[in-house]
mmCIF file of C-alpha atoms in Angstrom:
data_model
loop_
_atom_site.group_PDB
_atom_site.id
_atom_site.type_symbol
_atom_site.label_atom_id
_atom_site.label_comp_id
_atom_site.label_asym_id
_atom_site.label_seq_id
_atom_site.Cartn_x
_atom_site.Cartn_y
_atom_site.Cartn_z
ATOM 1 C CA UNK A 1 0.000 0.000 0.000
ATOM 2 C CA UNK A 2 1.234 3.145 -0.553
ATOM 3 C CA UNK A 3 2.774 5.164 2.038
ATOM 4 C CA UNK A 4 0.593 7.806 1.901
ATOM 5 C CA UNK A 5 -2.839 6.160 1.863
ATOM 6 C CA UNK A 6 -1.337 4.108 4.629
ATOM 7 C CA UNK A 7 -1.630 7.380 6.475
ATOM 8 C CA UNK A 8 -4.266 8.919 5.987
ATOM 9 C CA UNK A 9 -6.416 6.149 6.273
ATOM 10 C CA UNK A 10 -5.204 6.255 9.497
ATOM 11 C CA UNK A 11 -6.288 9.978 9.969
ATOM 12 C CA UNK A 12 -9.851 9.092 8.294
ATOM 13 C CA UNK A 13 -10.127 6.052 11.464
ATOM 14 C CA UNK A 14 -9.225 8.323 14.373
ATOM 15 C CA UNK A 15 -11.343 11.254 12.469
ATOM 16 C CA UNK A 16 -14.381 8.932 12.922
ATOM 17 C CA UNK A 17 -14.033 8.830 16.736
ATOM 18 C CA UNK A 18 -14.187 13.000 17.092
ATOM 19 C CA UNK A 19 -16.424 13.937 14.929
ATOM 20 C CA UNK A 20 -19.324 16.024 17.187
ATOM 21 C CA UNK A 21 -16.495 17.328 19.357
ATOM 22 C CA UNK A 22 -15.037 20.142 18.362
ATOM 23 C CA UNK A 23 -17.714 22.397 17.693
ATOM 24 C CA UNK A 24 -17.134 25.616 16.290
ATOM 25 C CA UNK A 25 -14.444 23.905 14.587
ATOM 26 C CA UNK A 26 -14.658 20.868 12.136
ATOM 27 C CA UNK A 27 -13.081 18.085 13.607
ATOM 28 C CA UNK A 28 -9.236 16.889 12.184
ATOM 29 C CA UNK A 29 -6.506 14.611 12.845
ATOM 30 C CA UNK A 30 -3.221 14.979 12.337
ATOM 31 C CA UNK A 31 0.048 12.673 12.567
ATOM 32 C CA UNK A 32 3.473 13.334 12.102
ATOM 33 C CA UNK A 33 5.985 10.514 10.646
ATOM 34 C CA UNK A 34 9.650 10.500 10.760
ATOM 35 C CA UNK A 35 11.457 9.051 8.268
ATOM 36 C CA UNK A 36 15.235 8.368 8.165
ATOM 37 C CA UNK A 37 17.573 9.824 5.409
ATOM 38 C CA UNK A 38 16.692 7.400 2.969
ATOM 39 C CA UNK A 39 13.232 7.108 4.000
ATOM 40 C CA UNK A 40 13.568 3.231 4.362
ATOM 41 C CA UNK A 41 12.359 3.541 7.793
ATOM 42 C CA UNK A 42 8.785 5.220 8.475
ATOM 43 C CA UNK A 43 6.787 5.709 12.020
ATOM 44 C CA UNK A 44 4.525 7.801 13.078
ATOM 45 C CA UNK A 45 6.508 9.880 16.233
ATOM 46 C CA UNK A 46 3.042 12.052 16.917
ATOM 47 C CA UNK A 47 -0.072 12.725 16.057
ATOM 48 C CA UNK A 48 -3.220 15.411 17.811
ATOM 49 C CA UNK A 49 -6.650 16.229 16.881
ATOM 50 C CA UNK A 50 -8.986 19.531 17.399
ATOM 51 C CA UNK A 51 -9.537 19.484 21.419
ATOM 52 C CA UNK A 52 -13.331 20.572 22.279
ATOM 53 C CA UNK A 53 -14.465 23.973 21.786
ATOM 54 C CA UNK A 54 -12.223 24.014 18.437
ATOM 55 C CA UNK A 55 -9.044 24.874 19.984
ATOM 56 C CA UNK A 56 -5.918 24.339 19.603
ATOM 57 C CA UNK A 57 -6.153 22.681 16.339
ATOM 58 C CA UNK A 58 -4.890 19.210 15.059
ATOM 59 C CA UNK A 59 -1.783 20.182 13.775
ATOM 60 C CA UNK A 60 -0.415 22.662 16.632
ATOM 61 C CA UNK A 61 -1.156 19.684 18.668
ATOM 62 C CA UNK A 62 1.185 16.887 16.565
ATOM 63 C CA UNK A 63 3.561 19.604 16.483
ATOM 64 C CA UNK A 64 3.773 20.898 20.026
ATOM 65 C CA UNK A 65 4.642 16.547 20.634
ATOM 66 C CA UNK A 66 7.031 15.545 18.338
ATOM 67 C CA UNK A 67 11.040 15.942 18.792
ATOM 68 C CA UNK A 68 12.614 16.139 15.857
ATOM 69 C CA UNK A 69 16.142 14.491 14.910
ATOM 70 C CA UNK A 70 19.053 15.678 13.040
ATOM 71 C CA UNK A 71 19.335 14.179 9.602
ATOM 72 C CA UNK A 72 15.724 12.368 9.466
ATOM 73 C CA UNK A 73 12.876 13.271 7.372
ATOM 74 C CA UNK A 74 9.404 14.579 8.727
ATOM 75 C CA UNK A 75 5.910 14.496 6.989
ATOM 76 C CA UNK A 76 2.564 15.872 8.368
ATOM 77 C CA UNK A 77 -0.305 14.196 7.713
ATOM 78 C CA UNK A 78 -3.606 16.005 7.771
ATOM 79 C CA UNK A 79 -7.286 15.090 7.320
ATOM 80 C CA UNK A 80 -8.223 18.774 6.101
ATOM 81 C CA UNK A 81 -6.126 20.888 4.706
ATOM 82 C CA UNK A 82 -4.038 23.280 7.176
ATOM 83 C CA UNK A 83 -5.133 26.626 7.944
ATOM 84 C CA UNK A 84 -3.523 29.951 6.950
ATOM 85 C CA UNK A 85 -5.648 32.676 8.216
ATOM 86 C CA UNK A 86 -4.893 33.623 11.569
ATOM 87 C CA UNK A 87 -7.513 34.197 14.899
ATOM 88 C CA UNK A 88 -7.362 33.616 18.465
ATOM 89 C CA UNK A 89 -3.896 31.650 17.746
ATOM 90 C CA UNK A 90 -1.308 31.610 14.739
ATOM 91 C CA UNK A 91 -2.346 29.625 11.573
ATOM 92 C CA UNK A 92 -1.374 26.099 11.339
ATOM 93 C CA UNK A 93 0.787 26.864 8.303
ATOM 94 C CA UNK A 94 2.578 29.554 10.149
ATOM 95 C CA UNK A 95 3.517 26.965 12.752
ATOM 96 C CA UNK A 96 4.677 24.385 10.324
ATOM 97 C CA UNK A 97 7.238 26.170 8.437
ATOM 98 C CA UNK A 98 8.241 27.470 11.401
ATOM 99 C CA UNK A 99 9.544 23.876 12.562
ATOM 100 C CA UNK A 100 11.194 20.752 10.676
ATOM 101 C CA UNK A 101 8.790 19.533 8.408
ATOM 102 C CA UNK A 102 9.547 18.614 4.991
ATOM 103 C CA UNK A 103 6.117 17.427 3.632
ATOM 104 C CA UNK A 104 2.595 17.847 4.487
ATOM 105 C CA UNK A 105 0.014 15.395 3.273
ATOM 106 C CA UNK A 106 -4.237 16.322 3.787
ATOM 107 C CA UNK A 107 -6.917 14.781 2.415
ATOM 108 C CA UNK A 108 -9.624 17.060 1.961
ATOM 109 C CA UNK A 109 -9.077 21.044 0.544
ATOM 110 C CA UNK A 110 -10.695 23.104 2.729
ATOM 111 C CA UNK A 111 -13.660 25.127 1.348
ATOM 112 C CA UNK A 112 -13.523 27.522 3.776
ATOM 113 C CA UNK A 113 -12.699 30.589 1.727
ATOM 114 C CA UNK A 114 -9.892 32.164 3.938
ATOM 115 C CA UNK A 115 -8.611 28.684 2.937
ATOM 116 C CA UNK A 116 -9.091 26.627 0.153
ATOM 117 C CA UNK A 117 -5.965 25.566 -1.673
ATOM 118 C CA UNK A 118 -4.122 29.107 -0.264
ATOM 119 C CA UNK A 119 -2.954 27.071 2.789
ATOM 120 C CA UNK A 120 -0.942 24.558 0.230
ATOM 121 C CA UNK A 121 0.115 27.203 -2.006
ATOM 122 C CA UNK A 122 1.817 29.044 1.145
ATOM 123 C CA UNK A 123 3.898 25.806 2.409
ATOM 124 C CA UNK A 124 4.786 25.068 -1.726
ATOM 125 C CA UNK A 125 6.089 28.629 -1.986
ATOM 126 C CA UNK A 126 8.106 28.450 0.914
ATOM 127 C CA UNK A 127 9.787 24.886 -0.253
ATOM 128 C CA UNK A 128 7.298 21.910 1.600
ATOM 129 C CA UNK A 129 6.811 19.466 -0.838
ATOM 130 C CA UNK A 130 2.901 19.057 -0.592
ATOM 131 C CA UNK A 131 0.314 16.720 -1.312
ATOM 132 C CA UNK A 132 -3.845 16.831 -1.204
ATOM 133 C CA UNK A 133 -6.538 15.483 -2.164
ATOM 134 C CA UNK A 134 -6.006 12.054 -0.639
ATOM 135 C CA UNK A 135 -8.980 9.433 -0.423
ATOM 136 C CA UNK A 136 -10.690 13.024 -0.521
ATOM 137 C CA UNK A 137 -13.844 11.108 -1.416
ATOM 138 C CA UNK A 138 -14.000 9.145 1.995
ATOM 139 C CA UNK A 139 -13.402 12.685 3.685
ATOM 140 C CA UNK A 140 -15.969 14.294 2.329
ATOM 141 C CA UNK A 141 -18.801 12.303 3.418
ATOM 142 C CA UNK A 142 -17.334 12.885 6.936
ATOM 143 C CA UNK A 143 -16.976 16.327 5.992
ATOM 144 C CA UNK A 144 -19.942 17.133 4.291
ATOM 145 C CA UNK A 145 -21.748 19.046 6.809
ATOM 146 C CA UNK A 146 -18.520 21.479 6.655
ATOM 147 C CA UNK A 147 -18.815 21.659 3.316
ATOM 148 C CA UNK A 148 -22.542 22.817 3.099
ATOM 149 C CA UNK A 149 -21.559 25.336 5.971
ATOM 150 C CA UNK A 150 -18.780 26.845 3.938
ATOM 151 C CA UNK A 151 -19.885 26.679 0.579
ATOM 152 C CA UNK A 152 -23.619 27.360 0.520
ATOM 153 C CA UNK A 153 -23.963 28.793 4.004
ATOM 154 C CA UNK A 154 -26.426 26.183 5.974
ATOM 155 C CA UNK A 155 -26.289 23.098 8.091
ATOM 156 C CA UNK A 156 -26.506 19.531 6.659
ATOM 157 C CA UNK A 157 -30.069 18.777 8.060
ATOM 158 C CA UNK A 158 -30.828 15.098 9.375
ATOM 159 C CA UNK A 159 -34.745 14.173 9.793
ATOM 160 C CA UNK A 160 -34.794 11.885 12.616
ATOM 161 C CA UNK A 161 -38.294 10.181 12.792
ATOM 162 C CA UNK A 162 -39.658 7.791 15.831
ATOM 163 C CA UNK A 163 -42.855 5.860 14.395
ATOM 164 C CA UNK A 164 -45.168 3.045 14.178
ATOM 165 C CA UNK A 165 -44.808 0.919 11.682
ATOM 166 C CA UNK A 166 -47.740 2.868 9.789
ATOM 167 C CA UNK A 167 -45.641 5.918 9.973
ATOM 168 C CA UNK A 168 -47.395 7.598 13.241
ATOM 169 C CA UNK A 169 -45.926 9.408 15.993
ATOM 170 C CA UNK A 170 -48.604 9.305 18.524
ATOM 171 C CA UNK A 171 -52.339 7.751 18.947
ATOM 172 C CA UNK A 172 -53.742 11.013 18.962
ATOM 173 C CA UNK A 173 -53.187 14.131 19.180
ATOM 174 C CA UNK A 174 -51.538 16.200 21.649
ATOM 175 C CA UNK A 175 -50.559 13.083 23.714
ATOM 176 C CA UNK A 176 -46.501 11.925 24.353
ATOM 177 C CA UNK A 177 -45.834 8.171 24.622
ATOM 178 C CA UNK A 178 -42.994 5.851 23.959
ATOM 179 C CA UNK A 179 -42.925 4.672 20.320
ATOM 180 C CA UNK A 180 -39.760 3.088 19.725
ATOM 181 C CA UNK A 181 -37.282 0.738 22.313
ATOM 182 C CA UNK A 182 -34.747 1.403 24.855
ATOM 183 C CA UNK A 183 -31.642 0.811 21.755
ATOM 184 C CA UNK A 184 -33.190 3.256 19.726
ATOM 185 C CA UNK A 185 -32.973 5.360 22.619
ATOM 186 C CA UNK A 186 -28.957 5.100 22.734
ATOM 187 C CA UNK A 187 -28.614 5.336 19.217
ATOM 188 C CA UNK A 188 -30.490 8.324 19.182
ATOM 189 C CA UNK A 189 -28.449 9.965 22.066
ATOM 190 C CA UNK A 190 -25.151 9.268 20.007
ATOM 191 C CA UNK A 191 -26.572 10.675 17.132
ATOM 192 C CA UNK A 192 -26.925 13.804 19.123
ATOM 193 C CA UNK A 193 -23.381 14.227 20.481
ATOM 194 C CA UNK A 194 -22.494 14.009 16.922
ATOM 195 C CA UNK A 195 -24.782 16.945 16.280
ATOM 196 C CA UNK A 196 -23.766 20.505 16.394
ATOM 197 C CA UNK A 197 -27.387 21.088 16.835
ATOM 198 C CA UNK A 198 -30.766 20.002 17.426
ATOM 199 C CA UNK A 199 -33.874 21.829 16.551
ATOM 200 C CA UNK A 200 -37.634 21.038 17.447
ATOM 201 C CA UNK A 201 -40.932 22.848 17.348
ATOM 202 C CA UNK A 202 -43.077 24.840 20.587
ATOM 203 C CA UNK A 203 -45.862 21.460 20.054
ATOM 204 C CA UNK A 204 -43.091 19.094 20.705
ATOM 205 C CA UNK A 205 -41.603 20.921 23.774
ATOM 206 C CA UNK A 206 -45.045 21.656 25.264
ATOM 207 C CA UNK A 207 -46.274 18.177 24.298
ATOM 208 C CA UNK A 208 -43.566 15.869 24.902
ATOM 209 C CA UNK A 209 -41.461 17.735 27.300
ATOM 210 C CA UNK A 210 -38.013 16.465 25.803
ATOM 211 C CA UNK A 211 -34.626 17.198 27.416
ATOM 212 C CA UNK A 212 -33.019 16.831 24.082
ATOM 213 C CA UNK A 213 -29.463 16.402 25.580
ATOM 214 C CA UNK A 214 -26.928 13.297 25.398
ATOM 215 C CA UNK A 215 -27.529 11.632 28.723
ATOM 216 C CA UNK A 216 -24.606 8.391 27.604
ATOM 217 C CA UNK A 217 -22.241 9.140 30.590
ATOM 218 C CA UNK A 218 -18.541 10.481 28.707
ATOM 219 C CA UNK A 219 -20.666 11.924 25.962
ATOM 220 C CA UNK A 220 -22.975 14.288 27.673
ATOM 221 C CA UNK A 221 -20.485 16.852 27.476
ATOM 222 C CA UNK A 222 -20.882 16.828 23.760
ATOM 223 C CA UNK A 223 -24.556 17.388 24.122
ATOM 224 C CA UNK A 224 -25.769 19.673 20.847
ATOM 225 C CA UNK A 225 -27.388 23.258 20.911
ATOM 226 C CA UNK A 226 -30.983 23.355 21.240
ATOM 227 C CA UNK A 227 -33.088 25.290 18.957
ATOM 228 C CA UNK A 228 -36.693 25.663 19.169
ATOM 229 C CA UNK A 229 -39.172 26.888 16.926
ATOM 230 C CA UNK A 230 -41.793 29.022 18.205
ATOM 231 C CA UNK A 231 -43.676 31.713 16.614
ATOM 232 C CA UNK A 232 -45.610 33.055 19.324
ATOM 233 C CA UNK A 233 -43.474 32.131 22.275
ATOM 234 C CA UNK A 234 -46.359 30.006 23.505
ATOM 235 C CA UNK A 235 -44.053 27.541 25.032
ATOM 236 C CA UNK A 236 -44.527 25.987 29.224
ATOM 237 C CA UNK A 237 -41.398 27.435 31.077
ATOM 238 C CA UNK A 238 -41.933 24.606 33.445
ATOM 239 C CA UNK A 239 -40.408 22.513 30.527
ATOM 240 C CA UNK A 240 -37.391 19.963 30.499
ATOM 241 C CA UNK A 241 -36.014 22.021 28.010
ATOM 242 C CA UNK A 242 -35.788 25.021 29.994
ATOM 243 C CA UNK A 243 -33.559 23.409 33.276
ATOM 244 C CA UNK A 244 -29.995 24.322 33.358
ATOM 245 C CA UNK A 245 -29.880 26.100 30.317
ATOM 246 C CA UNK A 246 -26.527 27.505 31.496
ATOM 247 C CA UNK A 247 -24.881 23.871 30.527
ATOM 248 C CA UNK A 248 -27.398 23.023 26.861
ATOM 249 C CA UNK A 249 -26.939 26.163 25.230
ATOM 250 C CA UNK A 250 -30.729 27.191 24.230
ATOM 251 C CA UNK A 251 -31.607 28.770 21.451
ATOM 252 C CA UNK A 252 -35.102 30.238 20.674
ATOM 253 C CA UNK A 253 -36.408 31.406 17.536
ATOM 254 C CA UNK A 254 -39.609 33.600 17.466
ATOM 255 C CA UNK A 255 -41.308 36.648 15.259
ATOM 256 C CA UNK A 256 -41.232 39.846 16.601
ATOM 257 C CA UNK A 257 -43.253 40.855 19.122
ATOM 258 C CA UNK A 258 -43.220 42.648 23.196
ATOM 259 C CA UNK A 259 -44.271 39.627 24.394
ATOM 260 C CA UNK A 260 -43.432 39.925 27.912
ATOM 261 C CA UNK A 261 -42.363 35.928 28.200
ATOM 262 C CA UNK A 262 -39.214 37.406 26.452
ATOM 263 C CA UNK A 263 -37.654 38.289 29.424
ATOM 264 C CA UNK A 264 -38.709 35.292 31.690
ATOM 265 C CA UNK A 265 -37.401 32.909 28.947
ATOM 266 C CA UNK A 266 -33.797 35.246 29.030
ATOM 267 C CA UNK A 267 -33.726 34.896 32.497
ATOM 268 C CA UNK A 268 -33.268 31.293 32.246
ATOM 269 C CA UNK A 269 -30.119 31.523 30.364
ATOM 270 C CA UNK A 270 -32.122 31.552 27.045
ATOM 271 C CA UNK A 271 -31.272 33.296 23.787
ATOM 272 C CA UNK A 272 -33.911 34.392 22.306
ATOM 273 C CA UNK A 273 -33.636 35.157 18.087
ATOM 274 C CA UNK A 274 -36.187 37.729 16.878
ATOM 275 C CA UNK A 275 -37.310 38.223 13.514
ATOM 276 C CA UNK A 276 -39.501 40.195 11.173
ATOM 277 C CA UNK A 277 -42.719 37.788 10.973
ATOM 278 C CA UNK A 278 -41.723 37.668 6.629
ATOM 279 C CA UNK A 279 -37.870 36.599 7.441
ATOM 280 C CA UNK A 280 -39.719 33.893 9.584
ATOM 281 C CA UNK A 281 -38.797 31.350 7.176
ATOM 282 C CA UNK A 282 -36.806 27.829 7.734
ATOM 283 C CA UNK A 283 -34.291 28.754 4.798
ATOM 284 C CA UNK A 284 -32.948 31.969 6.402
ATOM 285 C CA UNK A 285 -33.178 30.260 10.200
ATOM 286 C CA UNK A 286 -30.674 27.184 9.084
ATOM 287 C CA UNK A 287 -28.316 30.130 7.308
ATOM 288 C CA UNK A 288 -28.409 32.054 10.997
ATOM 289 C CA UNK A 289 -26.912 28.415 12.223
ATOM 290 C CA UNK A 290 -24.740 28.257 10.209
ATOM 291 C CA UNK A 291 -22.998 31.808 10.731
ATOM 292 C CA UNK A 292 -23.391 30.651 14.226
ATOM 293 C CA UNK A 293 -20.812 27.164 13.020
ATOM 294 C CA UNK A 294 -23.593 25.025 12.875
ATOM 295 C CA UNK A 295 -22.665 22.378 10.336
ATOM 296 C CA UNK A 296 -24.911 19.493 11.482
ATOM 297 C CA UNK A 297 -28.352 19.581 12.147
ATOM 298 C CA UNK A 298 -30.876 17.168 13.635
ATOM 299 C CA UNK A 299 -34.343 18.064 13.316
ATOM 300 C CA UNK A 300 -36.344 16.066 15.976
ATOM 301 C CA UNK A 301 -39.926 17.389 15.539
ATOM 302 C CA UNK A 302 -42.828 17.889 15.216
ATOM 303 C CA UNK A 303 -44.680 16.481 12.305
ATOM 304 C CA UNK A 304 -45.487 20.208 11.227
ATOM 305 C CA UNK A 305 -41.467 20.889 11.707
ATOM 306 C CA UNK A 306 -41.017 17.773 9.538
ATOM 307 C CA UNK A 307 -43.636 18.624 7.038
ATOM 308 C CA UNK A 308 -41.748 21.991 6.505
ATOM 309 C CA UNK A 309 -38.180 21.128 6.083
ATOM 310 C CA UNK A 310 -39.165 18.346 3.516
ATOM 311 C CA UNK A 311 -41.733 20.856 1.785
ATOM 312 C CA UNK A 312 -38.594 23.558 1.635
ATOM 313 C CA UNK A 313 -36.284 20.672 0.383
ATOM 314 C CA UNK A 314 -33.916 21.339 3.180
ATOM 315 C CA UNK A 315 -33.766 17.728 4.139
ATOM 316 C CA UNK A 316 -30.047 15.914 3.302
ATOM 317 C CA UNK A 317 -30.749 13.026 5.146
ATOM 318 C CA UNK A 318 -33.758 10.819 6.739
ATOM 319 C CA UNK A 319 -33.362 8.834 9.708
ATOM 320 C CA UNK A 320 -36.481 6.547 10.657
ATOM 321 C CA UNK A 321 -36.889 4.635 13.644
ATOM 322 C CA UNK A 322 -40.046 2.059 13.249
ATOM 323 C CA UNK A 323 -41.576 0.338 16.127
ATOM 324 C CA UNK A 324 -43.407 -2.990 15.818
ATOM 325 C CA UNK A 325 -47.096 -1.712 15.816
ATOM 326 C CA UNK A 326 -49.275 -0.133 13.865
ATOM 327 C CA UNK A 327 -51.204 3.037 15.332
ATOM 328 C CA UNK A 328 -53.816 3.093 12.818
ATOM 329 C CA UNK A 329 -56.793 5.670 11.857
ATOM 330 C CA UNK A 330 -56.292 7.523 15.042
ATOM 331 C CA UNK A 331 -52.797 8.289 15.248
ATOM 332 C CA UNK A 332 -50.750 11.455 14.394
ATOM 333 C CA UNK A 333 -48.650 11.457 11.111
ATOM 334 C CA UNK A 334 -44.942 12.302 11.098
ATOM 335 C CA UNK A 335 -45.412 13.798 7.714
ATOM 336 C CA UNK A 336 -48.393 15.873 6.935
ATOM 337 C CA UNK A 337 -49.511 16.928 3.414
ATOM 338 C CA UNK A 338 -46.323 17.474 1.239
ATOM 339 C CA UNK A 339 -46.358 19.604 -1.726
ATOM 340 C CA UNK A 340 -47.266 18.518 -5.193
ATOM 341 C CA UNK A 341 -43.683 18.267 -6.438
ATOM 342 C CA UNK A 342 -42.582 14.417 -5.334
ATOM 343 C CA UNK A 343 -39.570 14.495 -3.299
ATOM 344 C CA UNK A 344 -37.076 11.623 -3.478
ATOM 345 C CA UNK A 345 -34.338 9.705 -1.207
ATOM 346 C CA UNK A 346 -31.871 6.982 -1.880
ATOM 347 C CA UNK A 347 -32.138 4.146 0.898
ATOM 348 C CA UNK A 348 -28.347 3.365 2.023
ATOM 349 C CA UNK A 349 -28.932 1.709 4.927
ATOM 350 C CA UNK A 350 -31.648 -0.474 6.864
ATOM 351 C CA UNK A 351 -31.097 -2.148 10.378
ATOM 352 C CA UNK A 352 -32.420 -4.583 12.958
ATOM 353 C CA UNK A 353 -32.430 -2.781 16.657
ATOM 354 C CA UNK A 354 -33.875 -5.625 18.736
ATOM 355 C CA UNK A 355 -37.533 -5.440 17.527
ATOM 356 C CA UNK A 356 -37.727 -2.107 15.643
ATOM 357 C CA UNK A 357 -35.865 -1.340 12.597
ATOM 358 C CA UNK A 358 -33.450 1.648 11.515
ATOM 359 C CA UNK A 359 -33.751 3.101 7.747
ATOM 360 C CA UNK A 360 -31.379 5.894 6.556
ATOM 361 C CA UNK A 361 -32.061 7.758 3.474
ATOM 362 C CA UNK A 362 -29.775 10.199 1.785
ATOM 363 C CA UNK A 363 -30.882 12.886 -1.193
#
């Protein structure tokens, strides 16, 4: 196998285990190989990835480990192309040519525009040998959220749905029960810590009463934003939702208004998102999460939220969770009336969990 896929395969593997993490940031890993003179001999002498809350990033980490010899050979490997703009810290380029590196290796360009190719151009121009675009394709579907974020300024938005087997959420209206098992449950919760955010409508937190955190102990740190929808502000301050808000960032998004519940909901550690009642659209409240770094969003409900993001073809992925019942007549439907044009998903994926089954669809 070549030496270089060697490597970055190994990047892509550790990548896996982080993504979720390092929100604002996009999770990377990075390793650093020394080589002797004539590069007979390879091993990898360090390697780092983005800590939580973005900072410091992969390669400043690899670097700020490795000891470098006289007379030996260095590469960086990278899953994402280093940085060259500067903020809080100095660029990851800056850092590099400022120590013993001979080569970097990335997979992925970064489409970030203060990026995107000008990283590699800077370490070519100042004599690194450099090369990209490795098993980019595997990368990217890690990556893809990023990507959306960067290039067309929104989220990658994930439809998670909990249903009978006839497609309904509940056996009537206005009433929470449990509709899928205790594994979906987990699954669920990991999908979350791999979310940047998670977004649900004033019927679910008033009906339901959700917490809509990670609760698997070592992950609930990693526990997404949470953004509800709520035109009116009619929302039960009592709510799950609405306890230690000062730990779950919360997010609320309303219209314009003096409702005096504003400043009740802000005194629980609440930020509350006005907007002209005609800007109160789902197109322009996924772009204000993404100038906020949200790359990856998981929509969780209701069946009026889900109804809307599918009829505003904002949906990337589906996610459905079926139980081993059928509601019938009675029941509430996680999809209400759709528009005329017919909107279509590629099945990738379909799972046993105990007695329920797990379907993932992708646009």
């Amino acid at each position: 196998m070549d030496l270089d896929i060697k490597y970055i395969k190994i990047t892509i593997f550790l990548l896996k285990k982080i993504i979720g993490m390092t929100f604002p940031n996009p999770p990377v890993v990075s390793l650093i190989v020394e080589s002797n003179s004539k590069k007979t001999f390879n091993k990898i002498v360090s390697f780092g990835y983005t800590f939580e809350g973005g900072r410091p990033h992969a390669e400043a980490v690899a670097l700020r480990k490795v000891t470098f010899k006289k007379n030996h050979h260095y590469t960086l490997y990278s899953t994402l192309e280093p940085c060259c703009h500067s903020g809080r810290e100095e660029s990851c380029v800056s850092k590099i040519l400022k120590s013993k590196i001979n080569r970097v290796v990335f997979s992925l360009k970064d489409p970030d525009k203060r990026v995107n190719g000008s990283g590699e151009k800077l370490l070519r121009n100042n004599g690194l040998e450099v090369s990209g675009n490795i098993l980019d394709e595997e990368t990217k579907q890690i990556y893809d959220g990023y990507i959306l974020n960067r290039k067309f300024s929104r989220p990658k938005v994930t439809l998670k749905i909990g249903s009978s087997i006839d497609t309904k959420i509940a056996s009537k209206l206005n009433k929470s029960e449990k509709i899928t098992n205790d594994q979906v449950k987990k699954i669920v919760h990991v999908m979350r810590s791999e979310a940047d955010a998670i977004l649900v409508g004033k019927n679910t937190v008033n009906i339901d009463n959700p917490k809509l955190n990670c609760r698997i102990e070592g992950l609930k740190k990693f526990s997404p934003i949470r953004i509800i929808l709520s035109k009116k502000l009619d929302l039960n301050l009592n709510s799950n939702i609405f306890k230690n808000c000062e730990i779950n960032r919360t997010f609320v998004f309303t219209i314009k208004n003096k409702n005096q519940i504003i400043e009740k909901i802000k005194k629980k550690k609440v930020k509350v998102f006005m907007i002209d009642k005609k800007m109160f659209k789902l197109s322009y409240i996924i772009e204000e999460l993404a100038k906020l770094g949200v790359c990856n969003l998981l929509v969780e409900g209701g069946g009026e939220v889900f109804t809307s993001f599918l009829n505003e073809e904002l949906v990337d992925r589906l996610i459905i969770f079926r139980s081993n019942f059928l509601i019938g007549g009675t029941g509430v439907n996680a999809i209400n009336l759709l528009s005329k044009k017919k909107i279509t998903f590629k099945p990738t994926q379909v799972s046993i969990v105990k007695n329920n089954t797990m379907e993932i669809l992708e646009k």
